[in-house]
GROMACS .gro file of C-alpha atoms in nm:
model
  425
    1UNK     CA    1  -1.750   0.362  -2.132
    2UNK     CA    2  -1.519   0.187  -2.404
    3UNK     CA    3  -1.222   0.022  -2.349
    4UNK     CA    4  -0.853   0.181  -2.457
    5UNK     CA    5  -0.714  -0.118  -2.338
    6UNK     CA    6  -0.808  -0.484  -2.314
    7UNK     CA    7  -0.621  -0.789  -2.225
    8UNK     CA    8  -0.860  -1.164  -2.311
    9UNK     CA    9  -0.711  -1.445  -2.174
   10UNK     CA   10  -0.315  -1.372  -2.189
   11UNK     CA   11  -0.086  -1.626  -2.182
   12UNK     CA   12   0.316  -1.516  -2.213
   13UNK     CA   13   0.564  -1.843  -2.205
   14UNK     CA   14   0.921  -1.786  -2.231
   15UNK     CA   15   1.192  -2.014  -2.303
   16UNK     CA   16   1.491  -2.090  -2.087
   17UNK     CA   17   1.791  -2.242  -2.225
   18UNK     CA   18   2.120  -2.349  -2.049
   19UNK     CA   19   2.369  -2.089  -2.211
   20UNK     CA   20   2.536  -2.348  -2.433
   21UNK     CA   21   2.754  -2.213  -2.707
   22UNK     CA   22   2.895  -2.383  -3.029
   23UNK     CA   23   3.264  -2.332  -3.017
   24UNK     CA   24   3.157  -2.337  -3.426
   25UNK     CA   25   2.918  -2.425  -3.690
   26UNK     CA   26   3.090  -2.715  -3.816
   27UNK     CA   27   3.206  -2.866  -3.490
   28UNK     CA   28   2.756  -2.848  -3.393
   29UNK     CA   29   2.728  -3.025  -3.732
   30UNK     CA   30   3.015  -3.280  -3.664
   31UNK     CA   31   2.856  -3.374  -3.352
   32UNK     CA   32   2.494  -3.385  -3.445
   33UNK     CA   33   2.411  -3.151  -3.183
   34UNK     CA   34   2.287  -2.829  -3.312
   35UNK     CA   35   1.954  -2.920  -3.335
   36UNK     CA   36   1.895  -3.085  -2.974
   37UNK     CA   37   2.102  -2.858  -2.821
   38UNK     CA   38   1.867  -2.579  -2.979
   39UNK     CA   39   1.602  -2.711  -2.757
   40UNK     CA   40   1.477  -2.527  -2.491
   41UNK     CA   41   1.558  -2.644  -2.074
   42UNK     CA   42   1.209  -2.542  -1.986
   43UNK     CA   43   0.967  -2.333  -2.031
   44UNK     CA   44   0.842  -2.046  -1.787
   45UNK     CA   45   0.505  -1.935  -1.756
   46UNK     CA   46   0.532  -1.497  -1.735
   47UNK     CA   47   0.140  -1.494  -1.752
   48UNK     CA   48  -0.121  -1.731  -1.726
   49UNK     CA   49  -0.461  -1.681  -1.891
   50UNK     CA   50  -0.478  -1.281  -1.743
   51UNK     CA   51  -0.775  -1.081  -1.810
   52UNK     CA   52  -0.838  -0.732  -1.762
   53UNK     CA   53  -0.973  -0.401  -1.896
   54UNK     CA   54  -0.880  -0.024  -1.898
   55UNK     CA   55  -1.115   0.172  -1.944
   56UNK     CA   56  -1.086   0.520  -2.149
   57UNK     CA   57  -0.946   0.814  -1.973
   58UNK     CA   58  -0.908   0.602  -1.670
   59UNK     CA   59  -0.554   0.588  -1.508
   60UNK     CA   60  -0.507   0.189  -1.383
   61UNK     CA   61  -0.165   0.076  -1.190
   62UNK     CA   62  -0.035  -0.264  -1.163
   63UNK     CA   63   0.103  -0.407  -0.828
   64UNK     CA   64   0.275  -0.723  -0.745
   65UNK     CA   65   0.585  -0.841  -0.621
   66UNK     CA   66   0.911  -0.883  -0.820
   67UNK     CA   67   0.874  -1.134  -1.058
   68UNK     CA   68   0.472  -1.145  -1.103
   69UNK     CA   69   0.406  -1.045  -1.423
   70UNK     CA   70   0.378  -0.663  -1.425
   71UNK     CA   71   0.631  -0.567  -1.668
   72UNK     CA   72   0.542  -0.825  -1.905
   73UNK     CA   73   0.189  -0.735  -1.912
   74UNK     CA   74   0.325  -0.364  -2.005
   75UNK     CA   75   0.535  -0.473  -2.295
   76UNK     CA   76   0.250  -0.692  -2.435
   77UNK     CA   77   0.035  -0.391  -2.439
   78UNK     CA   78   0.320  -0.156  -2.565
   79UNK     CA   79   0.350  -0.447  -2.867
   80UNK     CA   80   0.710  -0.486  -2.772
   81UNK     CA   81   0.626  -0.855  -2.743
   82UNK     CA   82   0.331  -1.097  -2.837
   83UNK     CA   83   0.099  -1.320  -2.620
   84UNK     CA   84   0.168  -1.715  -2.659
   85UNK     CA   85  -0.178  -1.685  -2.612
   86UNK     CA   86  -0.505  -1.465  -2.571
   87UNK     CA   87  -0.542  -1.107  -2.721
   88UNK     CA   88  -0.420  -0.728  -2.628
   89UNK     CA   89  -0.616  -0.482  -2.811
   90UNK     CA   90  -0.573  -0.147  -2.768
   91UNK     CA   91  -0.709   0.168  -2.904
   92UNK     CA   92  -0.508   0.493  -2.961
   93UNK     CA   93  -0.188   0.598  -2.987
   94UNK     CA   94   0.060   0.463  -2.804
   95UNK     CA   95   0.397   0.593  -2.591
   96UNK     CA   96   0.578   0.369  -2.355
   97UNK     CA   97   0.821   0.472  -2.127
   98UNK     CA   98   0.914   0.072  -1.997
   99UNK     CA   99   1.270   0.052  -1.967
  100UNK     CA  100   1.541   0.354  -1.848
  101UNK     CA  101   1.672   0.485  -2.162
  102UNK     CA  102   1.505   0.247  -2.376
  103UNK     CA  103   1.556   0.351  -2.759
  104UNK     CA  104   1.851   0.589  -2.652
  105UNK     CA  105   2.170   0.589  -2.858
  106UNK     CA  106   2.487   0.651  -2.592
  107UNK     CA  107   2.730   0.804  -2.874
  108UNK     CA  108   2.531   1.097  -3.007
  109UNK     CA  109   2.332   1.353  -2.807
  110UNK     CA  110   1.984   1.426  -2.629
  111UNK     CA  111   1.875   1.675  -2.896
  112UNK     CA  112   1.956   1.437  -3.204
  113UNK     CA  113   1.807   1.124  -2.956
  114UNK     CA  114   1.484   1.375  -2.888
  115UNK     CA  115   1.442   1.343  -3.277
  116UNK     CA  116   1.442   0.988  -3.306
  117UNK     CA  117   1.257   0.910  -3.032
  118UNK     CA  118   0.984   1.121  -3.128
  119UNK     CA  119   1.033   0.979  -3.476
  120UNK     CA  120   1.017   0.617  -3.362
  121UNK     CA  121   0.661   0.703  -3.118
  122UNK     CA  122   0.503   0.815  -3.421
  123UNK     CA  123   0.564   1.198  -3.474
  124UNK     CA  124   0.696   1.404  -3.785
  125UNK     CA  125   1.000   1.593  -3.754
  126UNK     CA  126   0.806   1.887  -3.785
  127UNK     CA  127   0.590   1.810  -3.476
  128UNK     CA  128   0.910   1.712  -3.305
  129UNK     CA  129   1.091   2.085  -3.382
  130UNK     CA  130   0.767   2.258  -3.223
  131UNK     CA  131   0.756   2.029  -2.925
  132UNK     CA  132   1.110   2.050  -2.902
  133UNK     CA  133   1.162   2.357  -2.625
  134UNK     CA  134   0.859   2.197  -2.408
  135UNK     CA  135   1.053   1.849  -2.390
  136UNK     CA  136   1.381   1.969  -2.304
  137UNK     CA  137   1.227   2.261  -2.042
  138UNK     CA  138   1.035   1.979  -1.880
  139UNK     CA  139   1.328   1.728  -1.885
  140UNK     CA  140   1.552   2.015  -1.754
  141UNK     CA  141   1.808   1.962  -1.948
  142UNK     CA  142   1.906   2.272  -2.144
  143UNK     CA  143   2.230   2.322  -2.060
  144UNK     CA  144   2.313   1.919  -2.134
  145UNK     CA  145   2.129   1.836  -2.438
  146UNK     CA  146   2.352   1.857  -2.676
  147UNK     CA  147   2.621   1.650  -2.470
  148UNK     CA  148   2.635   1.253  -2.542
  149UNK     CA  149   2.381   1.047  -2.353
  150UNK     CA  150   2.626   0.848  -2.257
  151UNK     CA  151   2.724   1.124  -2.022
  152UNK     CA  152   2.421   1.150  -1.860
  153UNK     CA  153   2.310   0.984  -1.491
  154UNK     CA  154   2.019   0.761  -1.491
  155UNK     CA  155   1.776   1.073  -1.347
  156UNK     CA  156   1.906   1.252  -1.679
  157UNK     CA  157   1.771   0.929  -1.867
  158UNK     CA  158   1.497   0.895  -1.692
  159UNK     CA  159   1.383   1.289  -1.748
  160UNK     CA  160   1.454   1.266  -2.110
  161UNK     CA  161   1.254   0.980  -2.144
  162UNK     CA  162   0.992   1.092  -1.958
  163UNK     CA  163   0.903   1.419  -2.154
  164UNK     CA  164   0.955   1.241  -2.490
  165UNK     CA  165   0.684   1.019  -2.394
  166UNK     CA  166   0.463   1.254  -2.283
  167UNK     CA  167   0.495   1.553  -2.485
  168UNK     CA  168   0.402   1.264  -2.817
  169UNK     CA  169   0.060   1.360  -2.616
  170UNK     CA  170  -0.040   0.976  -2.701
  171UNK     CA  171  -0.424   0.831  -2.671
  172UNK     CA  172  -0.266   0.579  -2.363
  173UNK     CA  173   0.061   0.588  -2.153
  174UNK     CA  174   0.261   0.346  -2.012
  175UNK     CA  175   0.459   0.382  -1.757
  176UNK     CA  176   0.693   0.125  -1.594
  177UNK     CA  177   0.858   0.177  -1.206
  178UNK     CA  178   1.088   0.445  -1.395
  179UNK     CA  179   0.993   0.742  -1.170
  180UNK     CA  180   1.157   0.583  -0.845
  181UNK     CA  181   1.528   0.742  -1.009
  182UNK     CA  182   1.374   1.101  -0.995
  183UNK     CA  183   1.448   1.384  -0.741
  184UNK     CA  184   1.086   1.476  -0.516
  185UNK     CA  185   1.130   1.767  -0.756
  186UNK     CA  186   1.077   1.623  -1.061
  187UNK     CA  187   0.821   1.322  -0.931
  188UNK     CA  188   0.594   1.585  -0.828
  189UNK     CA  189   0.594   1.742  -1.184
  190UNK     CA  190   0.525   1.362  -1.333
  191UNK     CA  191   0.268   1.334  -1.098
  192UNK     CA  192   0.092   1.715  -1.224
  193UNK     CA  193   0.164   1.531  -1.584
  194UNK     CA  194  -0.039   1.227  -1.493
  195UNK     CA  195  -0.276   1.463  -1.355
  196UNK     CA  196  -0.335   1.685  -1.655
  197UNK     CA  197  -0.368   1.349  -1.817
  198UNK     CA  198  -0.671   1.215  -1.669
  199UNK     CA  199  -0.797   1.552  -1.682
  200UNK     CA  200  -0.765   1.560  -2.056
  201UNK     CA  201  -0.933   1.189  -2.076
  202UNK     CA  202  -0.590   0.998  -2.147
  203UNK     CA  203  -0.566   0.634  -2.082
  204UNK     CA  204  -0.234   0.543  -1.806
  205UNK     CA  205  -0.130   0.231  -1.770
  206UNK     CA  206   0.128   0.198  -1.444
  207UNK     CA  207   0.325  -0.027  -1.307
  208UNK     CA  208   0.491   0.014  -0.947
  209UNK     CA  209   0.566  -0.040  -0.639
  210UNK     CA  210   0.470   0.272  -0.495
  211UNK     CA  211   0.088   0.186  -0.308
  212UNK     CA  212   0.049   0.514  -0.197
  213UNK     CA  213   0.070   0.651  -0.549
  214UNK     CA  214  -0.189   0.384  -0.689
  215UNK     CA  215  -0.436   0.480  -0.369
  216UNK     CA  216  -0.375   0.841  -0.447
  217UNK     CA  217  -0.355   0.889  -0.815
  218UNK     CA  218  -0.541   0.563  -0.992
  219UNK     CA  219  -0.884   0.501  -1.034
  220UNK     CA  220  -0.855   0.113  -1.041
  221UNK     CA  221  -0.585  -0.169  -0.950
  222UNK     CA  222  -0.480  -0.502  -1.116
  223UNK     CA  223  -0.269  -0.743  -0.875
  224UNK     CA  224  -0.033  -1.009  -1.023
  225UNK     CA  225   0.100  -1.286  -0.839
  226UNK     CA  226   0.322  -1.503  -0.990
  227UNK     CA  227   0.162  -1.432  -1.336
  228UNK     CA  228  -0.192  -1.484  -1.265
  229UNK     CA  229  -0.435  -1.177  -1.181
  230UNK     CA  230  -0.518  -1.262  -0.797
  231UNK     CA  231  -0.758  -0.898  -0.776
  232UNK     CA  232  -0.910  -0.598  -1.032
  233UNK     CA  233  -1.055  -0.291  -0.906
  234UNK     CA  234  -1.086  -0.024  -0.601
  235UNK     CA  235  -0.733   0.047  -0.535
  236UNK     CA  236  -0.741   0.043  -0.181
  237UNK     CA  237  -0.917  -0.254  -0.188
  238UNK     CA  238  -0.667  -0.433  -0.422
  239UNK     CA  239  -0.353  -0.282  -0.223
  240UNK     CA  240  -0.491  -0.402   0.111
  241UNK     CA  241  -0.584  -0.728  -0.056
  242UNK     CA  242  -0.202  -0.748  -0.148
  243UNK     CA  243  -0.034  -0.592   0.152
  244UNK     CA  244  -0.235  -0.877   0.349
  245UNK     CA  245  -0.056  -1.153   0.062
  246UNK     CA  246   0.269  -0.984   0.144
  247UNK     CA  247   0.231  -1.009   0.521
  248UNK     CA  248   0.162  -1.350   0.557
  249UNK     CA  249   0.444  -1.419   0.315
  250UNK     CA  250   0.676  -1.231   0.568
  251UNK     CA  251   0.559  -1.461   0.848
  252UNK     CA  252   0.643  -1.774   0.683
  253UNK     CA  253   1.023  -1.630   0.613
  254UNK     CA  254   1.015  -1.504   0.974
  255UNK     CA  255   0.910  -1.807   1.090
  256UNK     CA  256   1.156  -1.992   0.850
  257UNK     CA  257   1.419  -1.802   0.998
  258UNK     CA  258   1.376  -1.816   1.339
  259UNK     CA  259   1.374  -2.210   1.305
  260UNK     CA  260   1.673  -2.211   1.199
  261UNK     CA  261   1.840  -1.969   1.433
  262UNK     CA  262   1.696  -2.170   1.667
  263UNK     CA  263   1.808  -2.499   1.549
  264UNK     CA  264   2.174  -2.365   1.434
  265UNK     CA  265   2.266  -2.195   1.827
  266UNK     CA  266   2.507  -2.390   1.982
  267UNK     CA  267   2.628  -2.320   2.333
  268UNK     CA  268   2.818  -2.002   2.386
  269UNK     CA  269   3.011  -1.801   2.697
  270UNK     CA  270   2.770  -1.519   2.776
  271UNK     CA  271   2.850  -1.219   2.632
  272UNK     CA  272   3.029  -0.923   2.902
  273UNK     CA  273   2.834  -0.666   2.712
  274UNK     CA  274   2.495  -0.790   2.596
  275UNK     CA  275   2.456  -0.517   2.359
  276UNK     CA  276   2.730  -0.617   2.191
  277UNK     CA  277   2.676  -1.012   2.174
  278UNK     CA  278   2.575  -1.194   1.819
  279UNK     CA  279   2.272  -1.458   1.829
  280UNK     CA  280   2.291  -1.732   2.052
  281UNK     CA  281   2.236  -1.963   2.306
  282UNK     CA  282   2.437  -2.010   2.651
  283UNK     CA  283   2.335  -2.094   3.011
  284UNK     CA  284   2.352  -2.356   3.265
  285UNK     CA  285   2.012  -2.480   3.216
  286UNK     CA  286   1.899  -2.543   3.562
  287UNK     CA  287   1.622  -2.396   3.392
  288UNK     CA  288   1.557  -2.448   3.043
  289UNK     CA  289   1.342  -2.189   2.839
  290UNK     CA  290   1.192  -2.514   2.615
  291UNK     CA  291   0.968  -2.297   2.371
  292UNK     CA  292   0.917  -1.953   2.280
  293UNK     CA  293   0.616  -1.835   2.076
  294UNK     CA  294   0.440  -1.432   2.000
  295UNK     CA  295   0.082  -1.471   2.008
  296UNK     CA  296  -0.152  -1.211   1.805
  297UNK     CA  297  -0.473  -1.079   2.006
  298UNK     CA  298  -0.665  -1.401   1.875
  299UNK     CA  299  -0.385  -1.601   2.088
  300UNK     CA  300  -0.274  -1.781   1.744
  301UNK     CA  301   0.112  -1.767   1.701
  302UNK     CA  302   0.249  -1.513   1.471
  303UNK     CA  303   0.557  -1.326   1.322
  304UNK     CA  304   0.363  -1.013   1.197
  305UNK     CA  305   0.195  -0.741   1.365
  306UNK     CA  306   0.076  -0.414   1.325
  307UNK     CA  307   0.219  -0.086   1.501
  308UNK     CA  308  -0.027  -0.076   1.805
  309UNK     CA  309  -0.144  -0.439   1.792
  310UNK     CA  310  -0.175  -0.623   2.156
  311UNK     CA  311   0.103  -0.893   2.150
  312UNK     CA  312   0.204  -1.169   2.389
  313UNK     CA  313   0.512  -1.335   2.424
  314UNK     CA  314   0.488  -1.676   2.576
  315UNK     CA  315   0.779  -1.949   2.653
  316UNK     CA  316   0.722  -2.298   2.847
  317UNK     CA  317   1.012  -2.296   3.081
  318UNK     CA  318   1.131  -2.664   3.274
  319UNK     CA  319   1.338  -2.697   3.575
  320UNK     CA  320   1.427  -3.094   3.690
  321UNK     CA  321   1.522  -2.952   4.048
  322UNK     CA  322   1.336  -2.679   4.247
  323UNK     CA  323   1.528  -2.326   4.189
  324UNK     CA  324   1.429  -2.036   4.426
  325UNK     CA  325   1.656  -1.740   4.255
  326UNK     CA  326   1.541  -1.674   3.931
  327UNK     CA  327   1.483  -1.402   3.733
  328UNK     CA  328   1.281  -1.406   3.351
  329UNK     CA  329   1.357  -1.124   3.106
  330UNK     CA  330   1.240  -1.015   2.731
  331UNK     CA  331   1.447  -0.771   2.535
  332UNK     CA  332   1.330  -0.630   2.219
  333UNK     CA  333   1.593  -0.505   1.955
  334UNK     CA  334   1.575  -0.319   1.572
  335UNK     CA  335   1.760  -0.488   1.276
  336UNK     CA  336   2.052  -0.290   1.343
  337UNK     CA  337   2.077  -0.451   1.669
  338UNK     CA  338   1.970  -0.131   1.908
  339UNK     CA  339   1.728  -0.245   2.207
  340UNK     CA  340   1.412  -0.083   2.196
  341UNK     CA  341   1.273  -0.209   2.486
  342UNK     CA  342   1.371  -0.487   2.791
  343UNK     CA  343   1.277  -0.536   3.151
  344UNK     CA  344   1.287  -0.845   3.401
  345UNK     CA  345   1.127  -0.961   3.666
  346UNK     CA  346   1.356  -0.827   3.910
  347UNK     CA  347   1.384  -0.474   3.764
  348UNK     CA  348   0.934  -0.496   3.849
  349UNK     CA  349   1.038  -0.569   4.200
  350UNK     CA  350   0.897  -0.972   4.197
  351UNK     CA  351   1.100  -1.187   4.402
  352UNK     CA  352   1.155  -1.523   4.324
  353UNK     CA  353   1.013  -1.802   4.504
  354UNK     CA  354   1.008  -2.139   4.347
  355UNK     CA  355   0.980  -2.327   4.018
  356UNK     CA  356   0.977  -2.692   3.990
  357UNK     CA  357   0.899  -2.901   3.674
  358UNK     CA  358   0.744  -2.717   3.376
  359UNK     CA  359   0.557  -2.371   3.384
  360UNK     CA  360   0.418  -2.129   3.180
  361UNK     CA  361   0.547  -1.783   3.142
  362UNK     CA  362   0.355  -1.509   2.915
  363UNK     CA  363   0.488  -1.148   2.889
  364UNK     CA  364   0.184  -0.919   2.754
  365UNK     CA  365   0.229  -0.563   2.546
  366UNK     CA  366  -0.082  -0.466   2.552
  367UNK     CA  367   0.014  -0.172   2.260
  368UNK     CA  368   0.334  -0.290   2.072
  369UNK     CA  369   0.427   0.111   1.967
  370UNK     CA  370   0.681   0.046   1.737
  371UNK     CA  371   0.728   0.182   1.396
  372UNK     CA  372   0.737  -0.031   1.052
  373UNK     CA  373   1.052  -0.273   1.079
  374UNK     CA  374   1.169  -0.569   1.178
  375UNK     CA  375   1.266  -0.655   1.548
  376UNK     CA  376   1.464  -0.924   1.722
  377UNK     CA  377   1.349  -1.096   2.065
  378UNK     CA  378   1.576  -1.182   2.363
  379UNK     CA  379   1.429  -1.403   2.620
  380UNK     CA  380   1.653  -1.535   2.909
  381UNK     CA  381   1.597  -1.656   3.289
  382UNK     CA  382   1.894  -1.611   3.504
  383UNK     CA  383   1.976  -1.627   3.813
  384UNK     CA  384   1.965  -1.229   4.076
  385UNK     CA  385   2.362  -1.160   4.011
  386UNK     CA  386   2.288  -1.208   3.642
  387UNK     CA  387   2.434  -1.602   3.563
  388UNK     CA  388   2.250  -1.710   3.327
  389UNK     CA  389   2.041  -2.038   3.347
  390UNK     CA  390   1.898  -1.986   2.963
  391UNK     CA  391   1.982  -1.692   2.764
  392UNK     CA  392   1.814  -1.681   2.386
  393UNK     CA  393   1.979  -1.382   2.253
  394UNK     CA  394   1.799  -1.258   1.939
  395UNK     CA  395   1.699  -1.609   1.795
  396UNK     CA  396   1.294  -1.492   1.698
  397UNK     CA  397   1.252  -1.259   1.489
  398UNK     CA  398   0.880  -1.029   1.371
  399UNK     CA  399   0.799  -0.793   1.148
  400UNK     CA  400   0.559  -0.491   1.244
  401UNK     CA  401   0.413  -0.387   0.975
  402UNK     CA  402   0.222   0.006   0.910
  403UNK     CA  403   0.046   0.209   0.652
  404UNK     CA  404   0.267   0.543   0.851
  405UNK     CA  405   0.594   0.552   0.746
  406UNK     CA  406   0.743   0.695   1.028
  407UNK     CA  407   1.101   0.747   1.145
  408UNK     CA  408   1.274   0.649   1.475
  409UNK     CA  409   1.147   0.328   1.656
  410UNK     CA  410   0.905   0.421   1.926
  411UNK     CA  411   0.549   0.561   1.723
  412UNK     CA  412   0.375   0.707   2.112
  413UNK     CA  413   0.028   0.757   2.104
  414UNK     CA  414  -0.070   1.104   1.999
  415UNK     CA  415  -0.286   1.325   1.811
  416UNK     CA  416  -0.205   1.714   1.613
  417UNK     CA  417  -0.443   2.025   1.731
  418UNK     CA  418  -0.418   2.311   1.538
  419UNK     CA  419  -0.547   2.678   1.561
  420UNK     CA  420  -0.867   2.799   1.320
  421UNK     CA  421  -0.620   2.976   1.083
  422UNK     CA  422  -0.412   2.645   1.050
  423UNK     CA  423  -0.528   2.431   0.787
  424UNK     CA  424  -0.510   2.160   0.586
  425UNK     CA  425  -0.640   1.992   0.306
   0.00000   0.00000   0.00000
């Protein structure tokens, strides 16, 4: 199968400078400064030596964070800009839909903008005035098209855009994270678009951050990471590839953050309603909490889990005298500060005995059923009547992480049953 799309060895430097200005030509020239102060700051590398393929009639998204390359890659192909080095060759007609509103003129309207759109991706105005109906009855925009642009939201933009581009009926489309502005309505009619596409044997070229779309609707992935392609192919391969990258990138600013929260919590007066206290650190320290740490199921520390993954909390706890009356207890809260979950020793009917010197103390969920988010962690050991020797309040922080988006905070274990004449595809 040919190629409708190649990139060999792309290389995309841009140049920073420091936003001086001449207050005028002469004064630059009186000073002797126009040409050094011409001279870049630095220079910053948007892709480094890339290489991939497209192949015809295939439909290909690119994936990355913010920052990696994507768009760039996009506007090389779309020959908005040119590669420092390497080569972009691509075959067929082209229609680019990269940047909300791009090519729009705010002052006169969407039927005159229509025509010199299609003008500018390559049609005759002839071609334009029979495409014309189609392109404003998919935009839905009949009643507004002859009112200023300028007066239209960005979903308006982004619709009139959208059937411009399409409705050229190019050889290869590109497509840049503009959908994310449009009503389910209207994404769902992009997505039948892209559909028709591929069935037709059109080349699409996306960029997005939406993984379920790429796993659903693209035949192969391309990952960027900070401008160099870090995987090419299967898209669930290549998302899970990334979502992995992502996750342990999460940890390291979890575990970034909890360091500090941890090193930044000065002593505090407990709190008369714990739900309402902010993060800190108060207690007589009798006993001393001296470490807290969440193990995975491989007993390795962590800050990410998945929804369902066995997780253990564990905190090495000192006393300098013998204490009989204490109590341990582990609160788990949402980012909007609502516990989830907390229980204590003396809530599981244990009674204290004794605890001299340093100990261990591990609190196991063997099924951490919470949905995707990001949780805070109380750990305290107090005394019965509630005095506390060592109260952490929300100092560690995790991130559970899963491929079901649902709602709520507590994901139970369950399962659907349905009758015979209940089905689904």
């Amino acid at each position: 199968m040919t190629s409708a799309i190649e990139l060999a060895h792309v290389s995309k430097v841009y140049r920073r400078f420091a936003g001086r200005q001449f207050a005028t030509l002469k004064s630059a020239l009186l000073k002797r400064s126009l040409l050094r102060d011409l001279q870049p700051d630095e220079a910053f590398l948007a892709l480094d030596d890339v290489s991939f393929t497209v192949a015809r009639g295939a439909t290909v998204g690119v994936i990355g964070r913010n920052g990696s390359g994507k768009s760039t890659a996009l506007k090389l192909v779309a020959g908005i800009t040119k590669p420092t080095s390497g080569t972009v060759t691509v075959d067929g007609r082209i229609s680019a839909l990269i940047e909300l509103g791009a090519g729009f003129h705010p002052e006169i309207s969407g039927r005159e903008n229509v025509f010199i759109n299609g003008i500018m991706l390559g049609l005759s105005k002839r071609e334009i005035e029979e495409r014309f109906d189609d392109i404003v009855d998919f935009a839905e925009l009949r009643e507004f098209i002859d009112a200023p642009v300028k007066t239209y939201s960005s979903g308006m933009y982004m619709r009139l855009g959208f059937a411009v581009a399409i409705h050229v009926d190019p050889d290869v489309l590109l497509v840049d994270e503009v959908l994310a502005v449009g009503d389910e309505s209207f994404t769902h009619k992009c997505l039948d678009k892209f559909s028709e596409f591929r069935r037709r044997g059109k080349t699409v070229l996306i960029v997005t951050h939406s993984l379920g779309l790429v796993e659903r609707l693209c035949d192969d992935a391309v990952w960027l990471d900070g401008g160099r392609k870090q995987s090419e192919g299967d898209p669930k391969r290549v998302v899970g590839a990334y979502l992995t990258a992502v996750e342990h990138a999460e940890e390291q600013q979890m575990a970034a953050a909890t360091a500090k929260a941890v090193q930044s919590t000065k002593a505090m007066q407990p709190a008369g309603d714990m739900f309402q206290a902010t993060e800190g650190r108060w207690g007589s320290r009798e006993v001393e909490i001296a470490d807290v740490e969440l193990l995975g199921a491989d007993g390795q520390p962590s800050f990410g889990f998945h929804t369902g993954d066995a997780v253990s909390i564990r905190f090495r706890v000192k006393s300098v005298q013998p204490v009989a009356d204490f109590v341990f207890g582990v609160g788990v809260f949402n980012a909007e500060g609502i516990c989830c979950f907390g229980t204590n020793t003396n809530i599981e009917d244990m009674t204290s005995d004794q605890i001299s010197g340093d100990g261990q103390v591990t609190f196991v969920i063997d099924n951490l059923d919470l949905v995707e988010g990001t949780y805070k962690l109380d750990v305290a050991v107090h005394r019965r009547d509630g005095a506390p020797y060592d109260y952490h309040r929300l100092l560690y922080t995790f991130r559970v992480q899963s491929r079901t988006h649902d709602i709520g905070i507590f994901r139970p274990r369950h399962r659907w049953t349905f009758s015979p004449n209940v089905r689904f595809k």
